[in-house]
Amino acid sequence: MTDPRRALPSVEQVLVGLGAIDLPQALLTEIARRTIDDARTSIEEGCAISRSEVIEIARVSATSTARELLGPMINATGVLLHTNLGRAPLGERALAAVTGSASYANLEYKLETGKRGSRHDHAGHLLAMAVGAEAAIVVNNNAAAVMLVLGALARDSEVVVSRGELVEIGGGFRVPDVLRESGAKLIEVGTTNRTRAADFLGAKSPATAMFLRVHASNYRMIGFTEQPAITELAETGIDVVVDAGSGLLDSTTPWLDAPPSWLSDEPGIRQCLTDGAALVTFSGDKLLGGPQAGVIAGRRDLVEACARHPLARALRADKLTLSALQSVALSYLRGSVVEDIPFWQMASAPLSELRNRAEAITARVPSAKVIDSHAAAGGGSLPGLTIPSIAVALATDNVDAALAQLRERRIVAIARDHALVADLRSVNGQCDAALADALVALTTSR
Ligand SMILES: *Cc1c(COP(=O)(O)O)cnc(C)c1O
């Protein structure tokens, strides 16, 4: 008997067998080599494996590698700010700004004098105006913003936090850990459900750097609960810092005709500042519907102390982020938020419009149904509050297989009651045809 390992294809034979897959040759060669090595191990362990099987395994592996490359997705989950799907989609205006600055840009350059400028003069300055702050700077994300504020202003001193707000935001962002990492000493006050201004005041000492309020974001406590108002804390003379994360730029939502009920109770950055917060931090994507970024806004001396800290250099945002954020800030200042920012477009789309789109899809997929659904802002915003929505549902005895088939076309839907459900509130209308194509393929492949 001949050694079955001698039947293994060569790397060149696998590469020919792979045909046209759009990946660099080095990557395809690596996949071919790895597949042959694995096949050799299988044969040594006593499993028969043919030459064509090896080529087929390599083809599946290469196709999967190409598909897993970072790229666009259709989000039919109904979660508008889906962290795993990159949170907020950028609108055309922001995209044009990014494209423009992708070349050389006046990132740190003053056109008038020809001298060095600051990257904080662009989006930071505009966002300060939009929230009514003396100054603002932009960093990589809100986690970085909190880290920088604590590192610059509270190192080796005390930060007082309510026990009800010592939360984990997700992705490993735990308030006590962040405080420890930044070299600040955490002073816990109050109880899990109730904390009063008197509790904060009782913890005040010469070592107190700030009173920190943390927006609980992705969880909600209901019932017998109490947290002190920012105004009460500000009256004590200690600087109040609010980590808002998500929420609203302005809780009166001047960019909407009428604030919808699902927005009730969300904190506004502008209102935190008028209530007396010395600094507020928030997310560029969760709160503004812009690019991933973190904003530190408030009193000029404190913002400048953050900007001067060595960590600021490590956490700073790049020109692409700053261009997108500048565009988003201009849209808020202009009041053209619903027109320009896809998050607000999607959140405020009337049900009748979603229903029309759903009917156009089901006209092509007769076994699918139009159903009422509930979308969510997501990204830790507005827990428990849902936005009425419309979805297309397709009954199937194997929802997992159907979802996997949609993922091959870069569409993420959800499973609900033995049906595949595609919520249209998070789907760009221009993607409806692709969604309908995928559903047609599903119903014809069964
Ligand atoms: C989301 C959030 C963070 C982390 O913000 P990223 O932009 O995701 O880094 C921190 N604090 C609060 C209150 C948040 O909601």
Coordinates of C-alpha atoms and ligand atoms in Angstrom, one line a residue:
M1 CA 0.0 0.0 0.0
T2 CA 1.2 3.5 -0.8
D3 CA 1.4 6.1 1.9
P4 CA -2.0 8.0 1.8
R5 CA -0.1 11.2 2.6
R6 CA 1.5 11.1 -0.9
A7 CA -2.0 11.7 -2.3
L8 CA -2.1 15.1 -0.6
P9 CA -2.2 18.0 -3.1
S10 CA 0.7 20.5 -3.3
V11 CA 0.3 24.1 -2.3
E12 CA 0.3 25.0 -6.0
Q13 CA -2.5 22.5 -6.8
V14 CA -4.6 23.9 -3.9
L15 CA -4.1 27.5 -5.1
V16 CA -5.2 26.5 -8.7
G17 CA -8.2 24.7 -7.2
L18 CA -9.2 27.8 -5.2
G19 CA -9.8 29.8 -8.3
A20 CA -10.6 33.5 -8.1
I21 CA -11.0 34.5 -4.4
D22 CA -10.3 38.1 -3.8
L23 CA -7.5 37.8 -1.3
P24 CA -3.8 38.5 -1.5
Q25 CA -1.7 35.6 -2.8
A26 CA 0.2 35.4 0.5
L27 CA -3.0 34.9 2.5
L28 CA -4.3 32.2 0.1
T29 CA -0.9 30.4 0.2
E30 CA -1.0 30.5 4.0
I31 CA -4.6 29.0 4.0
A32 CA -3.5 26.3 1.5
R33 CA -0.5 25.4 3.6
R34 CA -2.5 25.2 6.8
T35 CA -5.2 23.1 5.2
I36 CA -2.6 20.6 3.8
D37 CA -0.9 20.4 7.2
D38 CA -4.3 19.7 8.9
A39 CA -5.1 17.1 6.3
R40 CA -1.7 15.4 6.9
T41 CA -2.4 15.3 10.7
S42 CA -5.9 13.8 10.0
I43 CA -4.4 11.1 7.8
E44 CA -1.7 10.3 10.4
E45 CA -4.6 9.9 12.9
G46 CA -6.2 7.4 10.5
C47 CA -8.8 9.5 8.7
A48 CA -8.9 9.2 5.0
I49 CA -9.1 12.5 3.1
S50 CA -9.0 12.9 -0.6
R51 CA -7.2 15.5 -2.7
S52 CA -10.5 17.1 -3.8
E53 CA -11.7 17.2 -0.2
V54 CA -8.5 19.1 0.8
I55 CA -9.1 21.6 -2.0
E56 CA -12.8 22.0 -0.9
I57 CA -11.8 22.6 2.8
A58 CA -9.3 25.3 1.6
R59 CA -11.9 26.9 -0.5
V60 CA -14.4 27.1 2.4
S61 CA -11.7 28.5 4.6
A62 CA -10.6 31.2 2.1
T63 CA -14.2 32.2 1.4
S64 CA -14.8 32.6 5.1
T65 CA -11.6 34.6 5.6
A66 CA -12.7 37.0 2.8
R67 CA -16.2 37.3 4.3
E68 CA -14.9 38.0 7.8
L69 CA -12.9 41.0 6.6
L70 CA -14.2 44.2 8.1
G71 CA -16.9 45.5 5.8
P72 CA -20.5 46.7 5.5
M73 CA -23.5 44.9 7.0
I74 CA -27.3 45.2 6.9
N75 CA -28.6 45.6 10.4
A76 CA -32.1 44.1 10.6
T77 CA -32.0 43.6 14.4
G78 CA -34.0 46.7 15.2
V79 CA -31.2 47.8 17.5
L80 CA -30.2 51.2 16.0
L81 CA -26.9 51.6 17.9
H82 CA -25.7 48.0 17.7
T83 CA -22.2 48.0 19.3
N84 CA -21.2 44.7 17.5
L85 CA -22.3 46.2 14.2
G86 CA -20.3 49.4 14.7
R87 CA -23.0 51.5 16.4
A88 CA -24.0 54.6 14.4
P89 CA -23.9 54.6 10.5
L90 CA -22.6 57.9 9.2
G91 CA -24.7 60.0 6.9
E92 CA -23.7 61.4 3.5
R93 CA -22.7 64.8 4.9
A94 CA -20.3 63.2 7.5
L95 CA -18.9 60.8 4.9
A96 CA -18.2 63.7 2.5
A97 CA -16.3 65.4 5.3
V98 CA -14.3 62.3 6.0
T99 CA -13.4 61.9 2.4
G100 CA -12.4 65.5 2.1
S101 CA -10.0 65.4 5.1
A102 CA -8.6 62.0 4.2
S103 CA -6.1 63.9 2.1
Y104 CA -4.0 66.7 3.8
A105 CA -6.1 68.7 6.2
N106 CA -5.7 71.7 8.6
L107 CA -5.8 69.4 11.5
E108 CA -3.3 71.4 13.6
Y109 CA -2.7 74.4 11.4
K110 CA -4.0 77.9 11.4
L111 CA -4.8 79.1 7.9
E112 CA -4.7 82.8 8.9
T113 CA -1.2 82.8 10.5
G114 CA 0.3 79.8 8.9
K115 CA 1.2 78.7 12.4
R116 CA 0.5 75.6 14.4
G117 CA -3.1 75.2 15.6
S118 CA -4.9 72.7 17.8
R119 CA -6.9 69.7 16.7
H120 CA -9.4 70.7 19.4
D121 CA -10.3 73.9 17.6
H122 CA -12.6 72.0 15.1
A123 CA -15.2 69.5 16.5
G124 CA -14.3 70.3 20.1
H125 CA -15.1 74.0 19.7
L126 CA -18.3 73.4 17.8
L127 CA -19.5 70.8 20.3
A128 CA -18.9 73.2 23.2
M129 CA -21.2 75.6 21.4
A130 CA -23.8 73.0 20.8
V131 CA -24.0 72.0 24.5
G132 CA -23.4 75.5 25.9
A133 CA -20.0 74.7 27.4
E134 CA -17.0 77.0 27.8
A135 CA -14.8 74.4 26.1
A136 CA -14.7 70.8 24.9
I137 CA -12.2 68.3 23.6
V138 CA -12.6 65.1 21.7
V139 CA -10.8 61.8 22.4
N140 CA -11.0 58.2 21.1
N141 CA -14.1 57.1 22.9
N142 CA -16.1 57.9 26.1
A143 CA -14.1 55.3 28.1
A144 CA -11.0 57.3 27.2
A145 CA -12.8 60.6 28.1
V146 CA -13.6 59.3 31.6
M147 CA -10.0 57.9 32.0
L148 CA -8.5 61.2 31.0
V149 CA -10.8 63.3 33.3
L150 CA -9.9 61.1 36.3
G151 CA -6.2 60.9 35.4
A152 CA -5.9 64.6 34.9
L153 CA -8.1 65.9 37.7
A154 CA -8.3 63.2 40.4
R155 CA -5.0 61.3 40.5
D156 CA -4.0 60.6 44.2
S157 CA -7.1 62.3 45.4
E158 CA -10.7 61.2 46.3
V159 CA -13.6 60.7 43.9
V160 CA -17.0 60.3 45.6
V161 CA -19.5 58.0 43.8
S162 CA -23.0 56.8 44.7
R163 CA -23.1 53.0 45.4
G164 CA -26.1 52.9 43.0
E165 CA -23.9 54.1 40.1
L166 CA -20.8 51.8 40.5
V167 CA -21.9 50.0 37.4
E168 CA -20.4 48.0 34.6
I169 CA -21.3 49.7 31.2
G170 CA -20.3 46.6 29.1
G171 CA -17.1 45.7 27.3
G172 CA -15.3 45.6 30.6
F173 CA -15.9 49.3 31.5
R174 CA -16.4 49.1 35.3
V175 CA -16.5 52.4 37.1
P176 CA -14.5 51.1 40.2
D177 CA -11.8 49.6 37.9
V178 CA -11.5 52.8 35.8
L179 CA -11.1 54.8 38.9
R180 CA -8.4 52.6 40.3
E181 CA -6.5 52.5 36.9
S182 CA -6.5 56.3 36.8
G183 CA -4.9 56.5 40.3
A184 CA -8.0 58.1 42.0
K185 CA -9.3 56.8 45.3
L186 CA -12.9 55.7 45.2
I187 CA -15.2 56.8 48.1
E188 CA -18.5 55.0 47.9
V189 CA -21.5 56.7 49.5
G190 CA -25.2 55.9 49.9
T191 CA -26.9 52.5 49.1
T192 CA -27.6 50.6 46.0
N193 CA -31.0 52.1 45.6
R194 CA -30.9 55.4 47.4
T195 CA -28.2 58.1 47.7
R196 CA -28.8 61.7 48.8
A197 CA -26.8 64.9 48.5
A198 CA -26.1 64.6 52.3
D199 CA -24.3 61.3 51.7
F200 CA -21.9 63.1 49.2
L201 CA -21.5 66.0 51.6
G202 CA -20.6 63.6 54.4
A203 CA -17.8 62.3 52.4
K204 CA -16.3 65.7 51.5
S205 CA -12.8 66.2 52.7
P206 CA -9.7 68.3 51.7
A207 CA -8.7 65.3 49.5
T208 CA -11.9 65.3 47.5
A209 CA -11.3 66.0 43.8
M210 CA -14.8 65.7 42.5
F211 CA -18.3 64.2 43.0
L212 CA -18.8 61.8 40.1
R213 CA -22.3 61.0 38.7
V214 CA -22.5 58.0 36.3
H215 CA -25.5 57.6 33.9
A216 CA -26.5 54.0 34.5
S217 CA -27.0 53.8 30.7
N218 CA -27.7 50.1 30.0
Y219 CA -29.6 49.2 33.1
R220 CA -32.5 50.7 34.9
M221 CA -33.5 50.7 38.6
I222 CA -37.1 51.1 39.3
G223 CA -39.1 51.5 42.5
F224 CA -37.8 52.9 45.7
T225 CA -34.8 54.8 44.3
E226 CA -33.2 58.2 44.6
Q227 CA -30.1 59.9 43.4
P228 CA -29.2 63.5 44.2
A229 CA -29.8 66.2 41.6
I230 CA -26.7 67.8 40.0
T231 CA -27.8 71.2 41.3
E232 CA -27.7 70.0 44.9
L233 CA -24.3 68.5 44.5
A234 CA -23.0 71.6 42.7
E235 CA -24.1 73.8 45.6
T236 CA -21.6 72.0 47.9
G237 CA -18.7 73.8 46.0
I238 CA -17.1 70.5 44.9
D239 CA -16.7 70.0 41.1
V240 CA -19.4 67.7 39.8
V241 CA -18.4 65.5 36.9
V242 CA -21.1 63.6 35.0
D243 CA -20.2 60.6 32.9
A244 CA -23.3 60.6 30.7
G245 CA -22.2 58.2 28.0
S246 CA -25.4 58.0 26.1
G247 CA -28.5 60.3 26.3
L248 CA -29.2 63.5 24.5
L249 CA -27.3 66.6 23.5
D250 CA -30.2 68.6 24.7
S251 CA -33.2 67.0 26.5
T252 CA -35.6 69.4 24.8
T253 CA -34.6 67.9 21.4
P254 CA -35.0 71.1 19.4
W255 CA -34.2 69.2 16.2
L256 CA -37.5 67.1 16.5
D257 CA -41.0 68.5 16.0
A258 CA -42.2 66.7 19.1
P259 CA -40.1 64.6 21.4
P260 CA -41.4 61.0 21.2
S261 CA -42.3 59.1 24.4
W262 CA -39.3 56.7 24.1
L263 CA -37.0 59.7 24.7
S264 CA -38.5 60.6 28.1
D265 CA -36.2 60.9 31.1
E266 CA -33.0 60.8 29.0
P267 CA -30.4 63.3 30.5
G268 CA -29.4 66.2 28.3
I269 CA -25.7 67.3 28.3
R270 CA -26.8 70.9 28.0
Q271 CA -29.1 70.5 31.0
C272 CA -26.3 68.8 33.1
L273 CA -24.1 71.8 32.5
T274 CA -26.8 74.4 33.3
D275 CA -27.6 72.4 36.4
G276 CA -24.0 73.1 37.5
A277 CA -21.9 70.1 36.3
A278 CA -18.3 71.3 35.9
L279 CA -17.6 68.6 33.3
V280 CA -19.6 66.2 31.3
T281 CA -18.3 63.2 29.2
F282 CA -20.3 61.5 26.5
S283 CA -20.0 59.2 23.4
G284 CA -19.8 60.5 19.9
D285 CA -21.7 57.5 18.6
K286 CA -24.1 56.6 21.3
L287 CA -25.2 60.2 22.1
L288 CA -24.7 62.0 18.8
G289 CA -25.2 59.3 16.2
G290 CA -21.7 60.2 15.0
P291 CA -18.3 58.3 14.8
Q292 CA -16.8 56.5 17.7
A293 CA -15.4 59.3 19.9
G294 CA -15.5 60.6 23.5
V295 CA -16.2 64.2 24.3
I296 CA -15.2 66.1 27.5
A297 CA -17.2 69.4 27.8
G298 CA -17.5 72.0 30.5
R299 CA -15.4 74.6 32.4
R300 CA -12.5 75.8 30.4
D301 CA -9.8 75.4 33.2
L302 CA -10.8 71.8 33.7
V303 CA -11.0 71.0 29.9
E304 CA -7.6 72.6 29.4
A305 CA -6.1 70.6 32.3
C306 CA -7.3 67.4 30.5
A307 CA -5.9 68.6 27.2
R308 CA -2.5 69.2 28.7
H309 CA -2.3 65.8 30.5
P310 CA 0.2 63.4 28.8
L311 CA -2.7 60.8 28.5
A312 CA -4.4 63.2 26.1
R313 CA -1.7 62.6 23.5
A314 CA -2.3 58.8 23.7
L315 CA -6.1 59.1 23.6
R316 CA -6.5 61.8 20.9
A317 CA -8.9 61.3 18.0
D318 CA -7.6 61.2 14.4
K319 CA -8.5 63.6 11.5
L320 CA -11.1 61.2 10.0
T321 CA -13.0 61.0 13.3
L322 CA -12.7 64.7 13.9
S323 CA -14.0 65.5 10.4
A324 CA -17.0 63.2 10.8
L325 CA -17.7 64.7 14.3
Q326 CA -17.3 68.3 13.0
S327 CA -19.9 67.5 10.3
V328 CA -22.3 66.0 13.0
A329 CA -21.7 69.0 15.3
L330 CA -22.6 71.4 12.4
S331 CA -25.8 69.4 11.8
Y332 CA -26.8 69.8 15.4
L333 CA -26.0 73.6 15.3
R334 CA -27.9 73.9 12.0
G335 CA -30.9 71.9 13.3
S336 CA -30.6 69.6 10.3
V337 CA -30.2 66.5 12.5
V338 CA -33.0 64.4 11.2
E339 CA -32.0 65.0 7.6
D340 CA -28.2 64.5 8.1
I341 CA -27.8 61.8 10.8
P342 CA -29.0 58.3 10.0
F343 CA -29.7 57.5 13.6
W344 CA -32.3 60.2 13.9
Q345 CA -33.6 59.5 10.5
M346 CA -34.2 55.8 11.5
A347 CA -35.5 56.7 15.0
S348 CA -38.1 59.1 13.7
A349 CA -39.2 57.3 10.5
P350 CA -43.1 57.1 10.7
L351 CA -44.6 53.7 11.1
S352 CA -46.6 54.2 7.8
E353 CA -43.3 54.5 5.9
L354 CA -41.9 51.4 7.5
R355 CA -45.2 49.5 6.7
N356 CA -45.0 50.6 3.1
R357 CA -41.5 49.3 2.8
A358 CA -42.4 46.0 4.5
E359 CA -45.3 45.5 2.1
A360 CA -43.0 46.1 -0.8
I361 CA -40.7 43.4 0.5
T362 CA -43.5 40.9 1.3
A363 CA -44.9 41.4 -2.2
R364 CA -41.8 39.8 -3.5
V365 CA -41.7 37.1 -0.7
P366 CA -45.3 36.0 -0.4
S367 CA -44.6 33.6 2.5
A368 CA -43.4 36.5 4.6
K369 CA -45.7 38.6 6.8
V370 CA -45.7 42.2 7.9
I371 CA -45.7 42.4 11.7
D372 CA -45.6 45.0 14.4
S373 CA -42.3 45.1 16.1
H374 CA -40.3 47.0 18.7
A375 CA -36.9 48.5 17.9
A376 CA -34.5 49.9 20.5
A377 CA -32.0 52.8 20.5
G378 CA -29.3 50.3 21.8
G379 CA -25.7 51.0 22.7
G380 CA -26.7 51.3 26.3
S381 CA -29.2 54.1 25.6
L382 CA -32.7 54.0 26.9
P383 CA -32.9 50.6 28.6
G384 CA -36.3 49.2 28.7
L385 CA -37.7 51.8 26.3
T386 CA -38.6 50.6 22.8
I387 CA -39.5 52.4 19.6
P388 CA -42.6 51.1 17.9
S389 CA -41.5 49.5 14.6
I390 CA -42.5 47.2 11.7
A391 CA -40.8 44.0 10.7
V392 CA -41.0 41.3 8.0
A393 CA -41.4 37.8 9.5
L394 CA -40.7 34.5 7.8
A395 CA -41.9 31.4 9.6
T396 CA -39.4 28.6 9.4
D397 CA -38.8 25.3 11.3
N398 CA -35.1 26.1 11.5
V399 CA -34.6 29.7 12.4
D400 CA -30.9 29.3 13.2
A401 CA -30.1 27.9 9.7
A402 CA -32.1 30.8 8.1
L403 CA -30.2 33.4 10.2
A404 CA -26.9 31.8 9.1
Q405 CA -28.0 31.9 5.5
L406 CA -28.8 35.6 5.8
R407 CA -25.4 36.2 7.4
E408 CA -23.7 34.8 4.3
R409 CA -25.2 37.9 2.6
R410 CA -24.0 40.1 5.5
I411 CA -27.5 40.6 6.9
V412 CA -28.2 40.2 10.6
A413 CA -31.8 39.5 11.6
I414 CA -33.3 38.1 14.8
A415 CA -35.2 35.0 15.8
R416 CA -38.7 35.4 17.4
D417 CA -41.3 32.7 18.0
H418 CA -40.1 30.2 15.4
A419 CA -39.8 33.0 12.8
L420 CA -37.0 34.9 11.3
V421 CA -37.7 38.6 11.9
A422 CA -36.1 41.5 10.0
D423 CA -36.9 44.8 11.7
L424 CA -37.0 47.6 9.2
R425 CA -36.3 50.5 11.5
S426 CA -32.6 49.8 11.6
V427 CA -32.4 49.0 7.8
N428 CA -31.5 51.8 5.4
G429 CA -34.3 51.9 2.8
Q430 CA -31.7 51.5 0.0
C431 CA -31.0 48.0 1.4
D432 CA -34.6 46.7 1.2
A433 CA -34.0 45.1 -2.2
A434 CA -31.0 43.2 -0.9
L435 CA -33.0 42.1 2.1
A436 CA -35.9 41.0 -0.2
D437 CA -33.4 39.1 -2.4
A438 CA -32.1 37.2 0.6
L439 CA -35.5 36.3 1.8
V440 CA -36.5 35.1 -1.7
A441 CA -33.3 33.0 -1.8
L442 CA -34.3 31.5 1.6
T443 CA -37.8 30.5 0.6
T444 CA -36.6 29.0 -2.7
S445 CA -33.7 27.0 -1.2
R446 CA -36.0 25.1 1.1
Ligands
LIG1 C1 -21.1 53.9 26.9 C2 -20.6 54.4 28.1 C3 -19.2 54.5 28.4 C4 -18.2 54.0 27.5 O1 -18.3 54.7 26.3 P1 -17.6 54.3 24.9 O2 -17.9 55.4 24.0 O3 -18.3 53.0 24.5 O4 -16.2 54.1 25.2 C5 -18.9 55.0 29.6 N1 -19.8 55.5 30.5 C6 -21.1 55.5 30.2 C7 -22.0 56.1 31.2 C8 -21.6 55.0 29.0 O5 -22.9 54.9 28.8

